[in-house]
Amino acid sequence: MGQGNDTTISEFLLLGFSEGLELQPLIFGLFLSMYLITVLGNLLIILAVSSDSHLHTPMYFFLSNLSLVDICFTSTTIPKMLWNIKTQRRVITYAGCITQIYFYILFAVLDDILLTVMAYDRFVAICHPLHYMVIMNPRLCGLLVLVSWIISGLNSLLQNVMVLQLSFCTDLKIPHFFCDLKQVVQLACSDTFLHTVVMYFITVLLGAGPFSGIIYSYSKIVSSIRAMPSAQGKYKAFSTCASHLSVVSLFYGTVFGEYLSSAATHSSHSSAVATVMYTVVTPMLNPFIYSLRNKDIKRALCRFFGMAGTKRIIMLRLKKWP
């Protein structure tokens, strides 16, 4: 292949996790199971929030948006990986790779920003409870989500435009199960200094910025909880943050783990395995974290399926009626 990426490059080769054919069925079954659990679990969260009027609050509005983003996030990479394993073809077209990079960055940054927005929501609820519904009005909630999409979309567009300007050599093997931006840039034959600087600058900006916002919000929350006179009030206030704090810890813990793992081992295979933690495992566990400790979510699901079961029984009886 030549230097011009606009005419000669047709596809990249995704090496995935293992060269051994005997492990491919196991990998396929494992990732298919995790993907189905992720989609089903997050759909149930969206269903519970949309079907129960008691959950039409800012906290659950942001939660349903996070669940939607998690579904899209995993759908960006896993279906293509499963298709490649099934067909024994590990290729992705140039256009497909660019598209995957765009949506992967879009939903990864959206996850990050939405977690920050949810931290701000908990900050207002605990530190300013009397003004919560005034501050977190529907207009502000919608605006926060809209701004999150705009920031993520512009960032993804910038990253993609810079990738489109690169020229690539003949070795187009990506040691990953999807088109990772960093791995694709490393395959370029042209100068990538500017691309690398911009990539790491944006990563630090959109990573450290939201993380600092979360830390600030929870520092204020902890101060407010400590100032509460009753132990019951402290427990109730902390319980409203426990699920979100668990998801934040899981998300940032796996992200930091992936970067530390890749920096320590310099192994692409180790980096790919570590990436699975926040691209697949974290979106899969989020619904369990929010539903197992949340009585409102469980009550809404029970009410929905109870009504659905009742309607089904009525329809069956109507069909049997002479």
mmCIF file of C-alpha atoms in Angstrom:
data_model
loop_
_atom_site.group_PDB
_atom_site.id
_atom_site.type_symbol
_atom_site.label_atom_id
_atom_site.label_comp_id
_atom_site.label_asym_id
_atom_site.label_seq_id
_atom_site.Cartn_x
_atom_site.Cartn_y
_atom_site.Cartn_z
ATOM 1 C CA MET A 1 0.000 0.000 0.000
ATOM 2 C CA GLY A 2 1.149 3.500 -0.719
ATOM 3 C CA GLN A 3 1.193 6.633 1.315
ATOM 4 C CA GLY A 4 -2.177 8.069 0.417
ATOM 5 C CA ASN A 5 -4.849 6.906 2.755
ATOM 6 C CA ASP A 6 -7.676 8.278 0.633
ATOM 7 C CA THR A 7 -7.117 5.959 -2.339
ATOM 8 C CA THR A 8 -5.080 2.911 -1.359
ATOM 9 C CA ILE A 9 -6.169 1.908 2.132
ATOM 10 C CA SER A 10 -9.151 -0.424 2.074
ATOM 11 C CA GLU A 11 -9.037 -2.218 5.419
ATOM 12 C CA PHE A 12 -7.251 -2.799 8.731
ATOM 13 C CA LEU A 13 -6.548 -6.118 10.413
ATOM 14 C CA LEU A 14 -7.838 -6.502 13.997
ATOM 15 C CA LEU A 15 -5.687 -9.047 15.803
ATOM 16 C CA GLY A 16 -8.005 -9.383 18.802
ATOM 17 C CA PHE A 17 -7.023 -11.433 21.858
ATOM 18 C CA SER A 18 -5.806 -14.796 20.674
ATOM 19 C CA GLU A 19 -4.303 -16.387 17.601
ATOM 20 C CA GLY A 20 -5.462 -19.848 18.689
ATOM 21 C CA LEU A 21 -8.613 -21.042 16.938
ATOM 22 C CA GLU A 22 -9.500 -23.300 19.866
ATOM 23 C CA LEU A 23 -10.065 -20.269 22.128
ATOM 24 C CA GLN A 24 -12.270 -18.366 19.687
ATOM 25 C CA PRO A 25 -15.563 -20.133 20.621
ATOM 26 C CA LEU A 26 -14.888 -19.432 24.306
ATOM 27 C CA ILE A 27 -14.127 -15.762 23.616
ATOM 28 C CA PHE A 28 -17.218 -15.513 21.395
ATOM 29 C CA GLY A 29 -19.509 -16.998 24.039
ATOM 30 C CA LEU A 30 -18.042 -14.868 26.821
ATOM 31 C CA PHE A 31 -18.372 -11.564 24.969
ATOM 32 C CA LEU A 32 -21.797 -12.427 23.569
ATOM 33 C CA SER A 33 -23.038 -13.149 27.101
ATOM 34 C CA MET A 34 -21.590 -9.918 28.492
ATOM 35 C CA TYR A 35 -23.022 -7.913 25.595
ATOM 36 C CA LEU A 36 -26.529 -9.356 26.010
ATOM 37 C CA ILE A 37 -26.439 -8.770 29.773
ATOM 38 C CA THR A 38 -25.293 -5.188 29.190
ATOM 39 C CA VAL A 39 -28.037 -4.416 26.690
ATOM 40 C CA LEU A 40 -30.777 -6.144 28.690
ATOM 41 C CA GLY A 41 -29.734 -4.631 32.032
ATOM 42 C CA ASN A 42 -29.523 -1.081 30.710
ATOM 43 C CA LEU A 43 -32.777 -1.450 28.772
ATOM 44 C CA LEU A 44 -34.489 -2.482 31.997
ATOM 45 C CA ILE A 45 -33.197 0.674 33.679
ATOM 46 C CA ILE A 46 -34.547 2.810 30.820
ATOM 47 C CA LEU A 47 -37.840 0.901 30.893
ATOM 48 C CA ALA A 48 -38.237 1.339 34.656
ATOM 49 C CA VAL A 49 -37.539 5.082 34.522
ATOM 50 C CA SER A 50 -39.789 5.761 31.534
ATOM 51 C CA SER A 51 -42.734 3.667 32.789
ATOM 52 C CA ASP A 52 -42.931 4.931 36.381
ATOM 53 C CA SER A 53 -43.932 8.555 36.987
ATOM 54 C CA HIS A 54 -42.335 8.417 40.448
ATOM 55 C CA LEU A 55 -38.939 8.106 38.725
ATOM 56 C CA HIS A 56 -39.382 11.178 36.540
ATOM 57 C CA THR A 57 -36.782 13.086 38.544
ATOM 58 C CA PRO A 58 -33.417 14.602 37.552
ATOM 59 C CA MET A 59 -31.434 11.755 39.125
ATOM 60 C CA TYR A 60 -33.241 9.053 37.166
ATOM 61 C CA PHE A 61 -33.328 11.175 34.019
ATOM 62 C CA PHE A 62 -29.533 11.274 34.034
ATOM 63 C CA LEU A 63 -29.401 7.566 34.924
ATOM 64 C CA SER A 64 -31.547 6.613 31.913
ATOM 65 C CA ASN A 65 -29.278 8.693 29.665
ATOM 66 C CA LEU A 66 -26.225 6.943 31.106
ATOM 67 C CA SER A 67 -27.841 3.564 30.415
ATOM 68 C CA LEU A 68 -28.554 4.566 26.812
ATOM 69 C CA VAL A 69 -24.948 5.694 26.352
ATOM 70 C CA ASP A 70 -23.654 2.416 27.845
ATOM 71 C CA ILE A 71 -25.711 0.417 25.342
ATOM 72 C CA CYS A 72 -24.356 2.497 22.461
ATOM 73 C CA PHE A 73 -20.812 2.333 23.876
ATOM 74 C CA THR A 74 -20.659 -1.462 23.888
ATOM 75 C CA SER A 75 -22.536 -1.696 20.582
ATOM 76 C CA THR A 76 -19.769 0.305 18.926
ATOM 77 C CA THR A 77 -17.164 -2.448 19.347
ATOM 78 C CA ILE A 78 -18.583 -5.804 20.501
ATOM 79 C CA PRO A 79 -20.926 -6.707 17.569
ATOM 80 C CA LYS A 80 -18.096 -6.179 15.054
ATOM 81 C CA MET A 81 -15.765 -8.282 17.174
ATOM 82 C CA LEU A 82 -18.339 -11.090 17.423
ATOM 83 C CA TRP A 83 -18.945 -10.950 13.664
ATOM 84 C CA ASN A 84 -15.214 -11.232 12.955
ATOM 85 C CA ILE A 85 -14.901 -14.264 15.237
ATOM 86 C CA LYS A 86 -17.975 -15.897 13.678
ATOM 87 C CA THR A 87 -16.797 -15.391 10.099
ATOM 88 C CA GLN A 88 -13.103 -16.041 10.895
ATOM 89 C CA ARG A 89 -12.281 -12.700 9.261
ATOM 90 C CA ARG A 90 -10.498 -10.142 11.410
ATOM 91 C CA VAL A 91 -10.688 -7.192 9.041
ATOM 92 C CA ILE A 92 -12.457 -3.865 9.267
ATOM 93 C CA THR A 93 -12.772 -1.457 6.372
ATOM 94 C CA TYR A 94 -11.077 1.929 6.460
ATOM 95 C CA ALA A 95 -14.452 3.692 6.580
ATOM 96 C CA GLY A 96 -15.638 1.266 9.253
ATOM 97 C CA CYS A 97 -12.531 1.926 11.341
ATOM 98 C CA ILE A 98 -12.940 5.709 11.134
ATOM 99 C CA THR A 99 -16.628 5.387 12.046
ATOM 100 C CA GLN A 100 -15.824 3.117 14.976
ATOM 101 C CA ILE A 101 -13.222 5.566 16.292
ATOM 102 C CA TYR A 102 -15.734 8.409 16.100
ATOM 103 C CA PHE A 103 -18.513 6.656 18.010
ATOM 104 C CA TYR A 104 -16.153 5.006 20.496
ATOM 105 C CA ILE A 105 -14.700 8.377 21.525
ATOM 106 C CA LEU A 106 -18.152 9.971 21.473
ATOM 107 C CA PHE A 107 -19.722 7.530 23.929
ATOM 108 C CA ALA A 108 -16.611 7.162 26.104
ATOM 109 C CA VAL A 109 -16.482 10.936 26.684
ATOM 110 C CA LEU A 110 -20.262 11.042 27.147
ATOM 111 C CA ASP A 111 -19.958 8.430 29.898
ATOM 112 C CA ASP A 112 -17.332 10.560 31.592
ATOM 113 C CA ILE A 113 -19.295 13.826 31.383
ATOM 114 C CA LEU A 114 -22.617 12.269 32.422
ATOM 115 C CA LEU A 115 -21.009 10.845 35.552
ATOM 116 C CA THR A 116 -19.865 14.383 36.362
ATOM 117 C CA VAL A 117 -23.362 15.767 35.749
ATOM 118 C CA MET A 118 -24.791 13.104 38.048
ATOM 119 C CA ALA A 119 -22.261 14.081 40.739
ATOM 120 C CA TYR A 120 -23.433 17.699 40.430
ATOM 121 C CA ASP A 121 -27.035 16.517 40.766
ATOM 122 C CA ARG A 122 -26.185 14.700 44.028
ATOM 123 C CA PHE A 123 -24.284 17.784 45.231
ATOM 124 C CA VAL A 124 -27.342 19.991 44.771
ATOM 125 C CA ALA A 125 -29.675 17.383 46.316
ATOM 126 C CA ILE A 126 -27.629 17.054 49.510
ATOM 127 C CA CYS A 127 -26.037 20.481 49.909
ATOM 128 C CA HIS A 128 -29.063 22.516 48.749
ATOM 129 C CA PRO A 129 -32.081 20.247 49.360
ATOM 130 C CA LEU A 130 -34.633 23.068 49.765
ATOM 131 C CA HIS A 131 -33.764 24.517 46.350
ATOM 132 C CA TYR A 132 -33.156 21.195 44.568
ATOM 133 C CA MET A 133 -36.223 21.173 42.319
ATOM 134 C CA VAL A 134 -35.761 24.861 41.518
ATOM 135 C CA ILE A 135 -32.096 24.472 40.540
ATOM 136 C CA MET A 136 -32.406 21.076 38.815
ATOM 137 C CA ASN A 137 -35.400 22.059 36.712
ATOM 138 C CA PRO A 138 -36.262 20.167 33.486
ATOM 139 C CA ARG A 139 -34.764 22.931 31.337
ATOM 140 C CA LEU A 140 -31.373 22.755 33.088
ATOM 141 C CA CYS A 141 -31.371 18.943 33.036
ATOM 142 C CA GLY A 142 -32.051 18.877 29.308
ATOM 143 C CA LEU A 143 -29.434 21.566 28.710
ATOM 144 C CA LEU A 144 -26.785 19.625 30.673
ATOM 145 C CA VAL A 145 -27.408 16.506 28.582
ATOM 146 C CA LEU A 146 -27.422 18.518 25.348
ATOM 147 C CA VAL A 147 -24.120 20.220 26.214
ATOM 148 C CA SER A 148 -22.637 16.822 27.059
ATOM 149 C CA TRP A 149 -23.551 15.538 23.586
ATOM 150 C CA ILE A 150 -22.207 18.671 21.892
ATOM 151 C CA ILE A 151 -18.853 18.538 23.703
ATOM 152 C CA SER A 152 -18.471 14.816 22.995
ATOM 153 C CA GLY A 153 -19.493 15.190 19.371
ATOM 154 C CA LEU A 154 -17.102 18.068 18.670
ATOM 155 C CA ASN A 155 -14.239 16.206 20.355
ATOM 156 C CA SER A 156 -14.897 13.079 18.294
ATOM 157 C CA LEU A 157 -15.136 15.117 15.107
ATOM 158 C CA LEU A 158 -11.799 16.825 15.803
ATOM 159 C CA GLN A 159 -10.069 13.525 16.513
ATOM 160 C CA ASN A 160 -11.487 11.962 13.343
ATOM 161 C CA VAL A 161 -10.515 14.877 11.121
ATOM 162 C CA MET A 162 -6.933 14.587 12.354
ATOM 163 C CA VAL A 163 -6.879 10.827 11.694
ATOM 164 C CA LEU A 164 -8.185 11.403 8.161
ATOM 165 C CA GLN A 165 -5.115 13.544 7.444
ATOM 166 C CA LEU A 166 -2.709 10.692 8.221
ATOM 167 C CA SER A 167 -0.967 8.507 5.648
ATOM 168 C CA PHE A 168 -0.471 4.817 6.380
ATOM 169 C CA CYS A 169 2.097 2.189 5.442
ATOM 170 C CA THR A 170 1.629 -1.422 4.428
ATOM 171 C CA ASP A 171 1.550 -2.847 7.968
ATOM 172 C CA LEU A 172 -2.037 -2.192 9.034
ATOM 173 C CA LYS A 173 -2.340 -4.670 11.900
ATOM 174 C CA ILE A 174 -4.101 -3.307 14.977
ATOM 175 C CA PRO A 175 -3.272 -5.366 18.110
ATOM 176 C CA HIS A 176 -6.756 -4.797 19.531
ATOM 177 C CA PHE A 177 -10.329 -6.014 19.124
ATOM 178 C CA PHE A 178 -11.477 -2.628 17.811
ATOM 179 C CA CYS A 179 -10.013 0.458 16.121
ATOM 180 C CA ASP A 180 -8.332 2.157 19.045
ATOM 181 C CA LEU A 181 -7.283 5.736 18.227
ATOM 182 C CA LYS A 182 -3.832 5.418 19.768
ATOM 183 C CA GLN A 183 -3.094 2.172 17.923
ATOM 184 C CA VAL A 184 -4.273 3.595 14.585
ATOM 185 C CA VAL A 185 -2.107 6.726 14.964
ATOM 186 C CA GLN A 186 0.916 4.533 15.692
ATOM 187 C CA LEU A 187 0.445 2.799 12.316
ATOM 188 C CA ALA A 188 0.801 6.042 10.371
ATOM 189 C CA CYS A 189 3.840 6.703 8.184
ATOM 190 C CA SER A 190 3.390 10.466 8.224
ATOM 191 C CA ASP A 191 4.396 12.745 11.080
ATOM 192 C CA THR A 192 2.092 12.190 14.056
ATOM 193 C CA PHE A 193 3.611 14.618 16.564
ATOM 194 C CA LEU A 194 0.767 17.141 16.339
ATOM 195 C CA HIS A 195 -1.857 14.391 16.421
ATOM 196 C CA THR A 196 -0.278 12.837 19.504
ATOM 197 C CA VAL A 197 -0.039 16.167 21.329
ATOM 198 C CA VAL A 198 -3.681 17.015 20.568
ATOM 199 C CA MET A 199 -4.826 13.510 21.477
ATOM 200 C CA TYR A 200 -3.150 13.533 24.886
ATOM 201 C CA PHE A 201 -4.123 17.153 25.585
ATOM 202 C CA ILE A 202 -7.806 16.421 24.959
ATOM 203 C CA THR A 203 -7.574 13.194 26.963
ATOM 204 C CA VAL A 204 -6.159 15.069 29.954
ATOM 205 C CA LEU A 205 -8.642 17.935 29.538
ATOM 206 C CA LEU A 206 -11.748 15.749 29.229
ATOM 207 C CA GLY A 207 -10.449 13.248 31.761
ATOM 208 C CA ALA A 208 -9.006 15.418 34.529
ATOM 209 C CA GLY A 209 -11.672 18.125 34.161
ATOM 210 C CA PRO A 210 -14.732 15.965 34.856
ATOM 211 C CA PHE A 211 -12.832 13.936 37.458
ATOM 212 C CA SER A 212 -11.935 17.145 39.315
ATOM 213 C CA GLY A 213 -15.602 18.155 39.191
ATOM 214 C CA ILE A 214 -16.612 14.834 40.735
ATOM 215 C CA ILE A 215 -13.981 15.144 43.465
ATOM 216 C CA TYR A 216 -15.126 18.702 44.266
ATOM 217 C CA SER A 217 -18.794 17.682 44.378
ATOM 218 C CA TYR A 218 -18.142 14.793 46.732
ATOM 219 C CA SER A 219 -15.892 16.862 48.979
ATOM 220 C CA LYS A 220 -18.822 19.236 49.491
ATOM 221 C CA ILE A 221 -21.216 16.307 49.923
ATOM 222 C CA VAL A 222 -19.025 14.738 52.612
ATOM 223 C CA SER A 223 -18.818 18.068 54.452
ATOM 224 C CA SER A 224 -22.605 18.439 54.357
ATOM 225 C CA ILE A 225 -23.191 14.873 55.541
ATOM 226 C CA ARG A 226 -20.765 15.297 58.435
ATOM 227 C CA ALA A 227 -22.614 18.439 59.516
ATOM 228 C CA MET A 228 -25.954 16.598 59.770
ATOM 229 C CA PRO A 229 -27.053 16.099 63.390
ATOM 230 C CA SER A 230 -28.786 12.709 63.129
ATOM 231 C CA ALA A 231 -27.211 9.399 62.172
ATOM 232 C CA GLN A 232 -30.345 8.460 60.230
ATOM 233 C CA GLY A 233 -30.065 11.612 58.144
ATOM 234 C CA LYS A 234 -26.420 10.894 57.413
ATOM 235 C CA TYR A 235 -27.224 7.336 56.317
ATOM 236 C CA LYS A 236 -30.105 8.456 54.094
ATOM 237 C CA ALA A 237 -27.979 11.137 52.451
ATOM 238 C CA PHE A 238 -25.064 8.778 51.872
ATOM 239 C CA SER A 239 -27.333 6.036 50.479
ATOM 240 C CA THR A 240 -28.487 8.356 47.693
ATOM 241 C CA CYS A 241 -24.855 8.696 46.580
ATOM 242 C CA ALA A 242 -23.656 5.127 47.150
ATOM 243 C CA SER A 243 -24.644 3.733 43.742
ATOM 244 C CA HIS A 244 -23.234 6.658 41.794
ATOM 245 C CA LEU A 245 -20.034 6.637 43.821
ATOM 246 C CA SER A 246 -19.639 2.905 43.110
ATOM 247 C CA VAL A 247 -20.088 3.456 39.360
ATOM 248 C CA VAL A 248 -17.599 6.360 39.387
ATOM 249 C CA SER A 249 -15.045 4.253 41.269
ATOM 250 C CA LEU A 250 -15.517 1.366 38.844
ATOM 251 C CA PHE A 251 -15.257 3.583 35.752
ATOM 252 C CA TYR A 252 -12.192 5.571 36.769
ATOM 253 C CA GLY A 253 -10.586 2.592 38.474
ATOM 254 C CA THR A 254 -10.724 0.523 35.290
ATOM 255 C CA VAL A 255 -9.607 3.454 33.097
ATOM 256 C CA PHE A 256 -6.597 4.162 35.324
ATOM 257 C CA GLY A 257 -5.904 0.431 35.482
ATOM 258 C CA GLU A 258 -5.823 0.215 31.698
ATOM 259 C CA TYR A 259 -3.372 3.107 31.351
ATOM 260 C CA LEU A 260 -1.144 1.844 34.165
ATOM 261 C CA SER A 261 -1.166 -1.654 32.683
ATOM 262 C CA SER A 262 -0.209 -0.450 29.194
ATOM 263 C CA ALA A 263 2.465 1.879 30.607
ATOM 264 C CA ALA A 264 3.991 -0.794 32.843
ATOM 265 C CA THR A 265 4.039 -3.740 30.429
ATOM 266 C CA HIS A 266 4.204 -1.957 27.034
ATOM 267 C CA SER A 267 2.216 -4.954 25.805
ATOM 268 C CA SER A 268 -0.587 -4.412 23.321
ATOM 269 C CA HIS A 269 -2.208 -7.686 24.393
ATOM 270 C CA SER A 270 -2.254 -6.621 28.051
ATOM 271 C CA SER A 271 -3.659 -3.249 27.043
ATOM 272 C CA ALA A 272 -6.454 -4.920 25.058
ATOM 273 C CA VAL A 273 -7.390 -7.138 28.000
ATOM 274 C CA ALA A 274 -7.375 -4.163 30.384
ATOM 275 C CA THR A 275 -9.527 -2.140 27.966
ATOM 276 C CA VAL A 276 -12.255 -4.771 28.260
ATOM 277 C CA MET A 277 -12.772 -3.691 31.871
ATOM 278 C CA TYR A 278 -14.151 -0.246 31.068
ATOM 279 C CA THR A 279 -15.527 -0.928 27.571
ATOM 280 C CA VAL A 280 -17.497 -4.072 28.463
ATOM 281 C CA VAL A 281 -17.422 -4.941 32.166
ATOM 282 C CA THR A 282 -18.250 -1.483 33.550
ATOM 283 C CA PRO A 283 -21.349 -0.915 31.331
ATOM 284 C CA MET A 284 -22.467 -4.450 32.218
ATOM 285 C CA LEU A 285 -22.192 -3.898 35.986
ATOM 286 C CA ASN A 286 -23.765 -0.427 36.082
ATOM 287 C CA PRO A 287 -27.403 -1.676 35.956
ATOM 288 C CA PHE A 288 -26.721 -4.155 38.758
ATOM 289 C CA ILE A 289 -25.135 -1.465 40.930
ATOM 290 C CA TYR A 290 -28.070 0.898 40.440
ATOM 291 C CA SER A 291 -30.855 -1.682 40.713
ATOM 292 C CA LEU A 292 -29.743 -4.065 43.480
ATOM 293 C CA ARG A 293 -29.551 -1.301 46.130
ATOM 294 C CA ASN A 294 -32.321 0.850 44.696
ATOM 295 C CA LYS A 295 -35.818 0.034 45.928
ATOM 296 C CA ASP A 296 -37.424 2.532 43.534
ATOM 297 C CA ILE A 297 -35.969 0.811 40.460
ATOM 298 C CA LYS A 298 -36.957 -2.656 41.699
ATOM 299 C CA ARG A 299 -40.452 -1.450 42.601
ATOM 300 C CA ALA A 300 -40.898 0.149 39.173
ATOM 301 C CA LEU A 301 -39.789 -3.039 37.383
ATOM 302 C CA CYS A 302 -42.048 -5.219 39.518
ATOM 303 C CA ARG A 303 -44.957 -2.880 38.847
ATOM 304 C CA PHE A 304 -44.271 -2.859 35.103
ATOM 305 C CA PHE A 305 -43.952 -6.624 34.725
ATOM 306 C CA GLY A 306 -46.908 -7.128 37.050
ATOM 307 C CA MET A 307 -49.069 -4.921 34.840
ATOM 308 C CA ALA A 308 -47.722 -6.621 31.720
ATOM 309 C CA GLY A 309 -48.542 -10.040 33.212
ATOM 310 C CA THR A 310 -52.026 -8.917 34.163
ATOM 311 C CA LYS A 311 -52.703 -7.572 30.661
ATOM 312 C CA ARG A 312 -51.506 -10.844 29.157
ATOM 313 C CA ILE A 313 -53.853 -12.875 31.359
ATOM 314 C CA ILE A 314 -56.777 -10.619 30.440
ATOM 315 C CA MET A 315 -56.005 -10.963 26.723
ATOM 316 C CA LEU A 316 -55.785 -14.744 26.997
ATOM 317 C CA ARG A 317 -59.139 -14.889 28.796
ATOM 318 C CA LEU A 318 -60.732 -12.619 26.199
ATOM 319 C CA LYS A 319 -59.515 -14.940 23.435
ATOM 320 C CA LYS A 320 -61.069 -17.934 25.212
ATOM 321 C CA TRP A 321 -64.371 -16.108 25.731
ATOM 322 C CA PRO A 322 -67.044 -17.686 23.496
#
